[in-house]
PDB file of C-alpha atoms in Angstrom:
ATOM      1  CA  UNK A  16     108.306  73.098 107.625  1.00 58.00           C
ATOM      2  CA  UNK A  17     110.533  75.513 109.765  1.00 68.00           C
ATOM      3  CA  UNK A  18     108.205  77.602 111.670  1.00 87.00           C
ATOM      4  CA  UNK A  19     109.386  81.142 113.246  1.00 88.00           C
ATOM      5  CA  UNK A  20     108.483  81.387 117.290  1.00 90.00           C
ATOM      6  CA  UNK A  21     106.104  83.336 118.168  1.00 90.00           C
ATOM      7  CA  UNK A  22     108.634  86.441 119.244  1.00 90.00           C
ATOM      8  CA  UNK A  23     110.366  86.186 116.047  1.00 93.00           C
ATOM      9  CA  UNK A  24     107.133  86.248 114.164  1.00 93.00           C
ATOM     10  CA  UNK A  25     106.403  89.246 116.389  1.00 93.00           C
ATOM     11  CA  UNK A  26     109.718  90.977 115.990  1.00 93.00           C
ATOM     12  CA  UNK A  27     108.755  90.356 111.966  1.00 94.00           C
ATOM     13  CA  UNK A  28     105.643  91.902 112.251  1.00 93.00           C
ATOM     14  CA  UNK A  29     107.164  95.254 113.759  1.00 93.00           C
ATOM     15  CA  UNK A  30     109.975  95.292 111.209  1.00 94.00           C
ATOM     16  CA  UNK A  31     107.178  94.869 108.326  1.00 95.00           C
ATOM     17  CA  UNK A  32     105.242  97.786 109.873  1.00 94.00           C
ATOM     18  CA  UNK A  33     108.578  99.857 109.683  1.00 94.00           C
ATOM     19  CA  UNK A  34     109.025  98.730 105.944  1.00 96.00           C
ATOM     20  CA  UNK A  35     105.026  99.875 105.053  1.00 97.00           C
ATOM     21  CA  UNK A  36     105.688 103.190 107.163  1.00 97.00           C
ATOM     22  CA  UNK A  37     108.845 104.054 105.081  1.00 97.00           C
ATOM     23  CA  UNK A  38     107.021 102.909 101.718  1.00 98.00           C
ATOM     24  CA  UNK A  39     104.358 105.198 102.977  1.00 98.00           C
ATOM     25  CA  UNK A  40     106.022 108.475 103.556  1.00 98.00           C
ATOM     26  CA  UNK A  41     107.997 107.839 100.025  1.00 98.00           C
ATOM     27  CA  UNK A  42     104.805 107.795  98.407  1.00 98.00           C
ATOM     28  CA  UNK A  43     103.001 110.395 100.383  1.00 98.00           C
ATOM     29  CA  UNK A  44     106.498 112.431  99.035  1.00 98.00           C
ATOM     30  CA  UNK A  45     106.110 111.792  95.651  1.00 98.00           C
ATOM     31  CA  UNK A  46     102.402 112.841  95.955  1.00 98.00           C
ATOM     32  CA  UNK A  47     103.820 116.007  97.500  1.00 97.00           C
ATOM     33  CA  UNK A  48     106.225 116.678  95.133  1.00 98.00           C
ATOM     34  CA  UNK A  49     103.683 116.268  92.270  1.00 97.00           C
ATOM     35  CA  UNK A  50     101.424 118.704  93.883  1.00 96.00           C
ATOM     36  CA  UNK A  51     104.051 121.251  94.761  1.00 95.00           C
ATOM     37  CA  UNK A  52     105.321 121.026  91.068  1.00 95.00           C
ATOM     38  CA  UNK A  53     101.849 121.802  89.913  1.00 94.00           C
ATOM     39  CA  UNK A  54     101.139 125.131  88.021  1.00 93.00           C
ATOM     40  CA  UNK A  55      99.630 127.237  90.746  1.00 90.00           C
ATOM     41  CA  UNK A  56      96.306 128.011  88.267  1.00 88.00           C
ATOM     42  CA  UNK A  57      95.976 124.120  88.701  1.00 86.00           C
ATOM     43  CA  UNK A  58      96.231 123.946  92.754  1.00 85.00           C
ATOM     44  CA  UNK A  59      92.535 124.484  92.909  1.00 89.00           C
ATOM     45  CA  UNK A  60      91.305 121.886  90.395  1.00 94.00           C
ATOM     46  CA  UNK A  61      90.226 118.570  90.853  1.00 95.00           C
ATOM     47  CA  UNK A  62      93.789 116.792  90.062  1.00 95.00           C
ATOM     48  CA  UNK A  63      94.985 119.135  92.916  1.00 95.00           C
ATOM     49  CA  UNK A  64      91.934 118.531  95.726  1.00 96.00           C
ATOM     50  CA  UNK A  65      92.876 114.700  95.228  1.00 97.00           C
ATOM     51  CA  UNK A  66      96.556 115.155  95.449  1.00 97.00           C
ATOM     52  CA  UNK A  67      95.844 116.891  98.893  1.00 97.00           C
ATOM     53  CA  UNK A  68      93.552 114.141  99.887  1.00 97.00           C
ATOM     54  CA  UNK A  69      95.727 111.673  98.887  1.00 98.00           C
ATOM     55  CA  UNK A  70      98.247 113.307 101.032  1.00 98.00           C
ATOM     56  CA  UNK A  71      96.271 113.473 103.998  1.00 98.00           C
ATOM     57  CA  UNK A  72      94.995 110.067 103.824  1.00 98.00           C
ATOM     58  CA  UNK A  73      98.570 108.675 103.634  1.00 98.00           C
ATOM     59  CA  UNK A  74      99.615 111.140 106.496  1.00 98.00           C
ATOM     60  CA  UNK A  75      96.781 109.740 108.823  1.00 98.00           C
ATOM     61  CA  UNK A  76      97.670 106.250 107.634  1.00 98.00           C
ATOM     62  CA  UNK A  77     101.283 106.581 108.574  1.00 98.00           C
ATOM     63  CA  UNK A  78     100.341 107.841 112.093  1.00 97.00           C
ATOM     64  CA  UNK A  79      98.010 105.171 112.677  1.00 96.00           C
ATOM     65  CA  UNK A  80     100.401 102.706 112.079  1.00 95.00           C
ATOM     66  CA  UNK A  81     103.612 104.522 114.127  1.00 95.00           C
ATOM     67  CA  UNK A  82     101.039 104.473 116.583  1.00 94.00           C
ATOM     68  CA  UNK A  83     100.374 100.920 116.185  1.00 93.00           C
ATOM     69  CA  UNK A  84     104.166 100.075 116.001  1.00 92.00           C
ATOM     70  CA  UNK A  85     105.178 102.104 119.011  1.00 92.00           C
ATOM     71  CA  UNK A  86     102.576 100.372 121.263  1.00 93.00           C
ATOM     72  CA  UNK A  87     103.758  96.959 119.798  1.00 91.00           C
ATOM     73  CA  UNK A  88     107.228  97.678 120.267  1.00 91.00           C
ATOM     74  CA  UNK A  89     106.216  98.781 124.111  1.00 90.00           C
ATOM     75  CA  UNK A  90     105.125  95.180 125.081  1.00 93.00           C
ATOM     76  CA  UNK A  91     107.335  92.652 126.704  1.00 91.00           C
ATOM     77  CA  UNK A  92     106.253  89.506 125.657  1.00 89.00           C
ATOM     78  CA  UNK A  93     105.591  86.565 127.810  1.00 90.00           C
ATOM     79  CA  UNK A  94     107.994  83.942 128.430  1.00 84.00           C
ATOM     80  CA  UNK A  95     106.018  81.218 129.813  1.00 75.00           C
ATOM     81  CA  UNK A  96     106.816  78.588 132.126  1.00 75.00           C
ATOM     82  CA  UNK A  97     106.862  80.433 135.155  1.00 72.00           C
ATOM     83  CA  UNK A  98     109.741  82.559 133.509  1.00 72.00           C
ATOM     84  CA  UNK A  99     108.137  85.906 133.651  1.00 66.00           C
TER      85      UNK A  99
END
């Protein structure tokens, strides 16, 4: 079994987070387009409300992931064995 080093796994984690952010942004855009193309008289319907709630939740999720990812990217990983 070929194990990645901790720094490699850390880098993979950051990259996966970026991918999740990109996927979430794409999904948010799709829901926003759905809402934008909805007839005006349906914007206040239960579907319109759910679309707004979904868009807001995705926006909050994306912001949280971006904040967490930024924190991770700013970390200087330990080198160990007196190399720090």
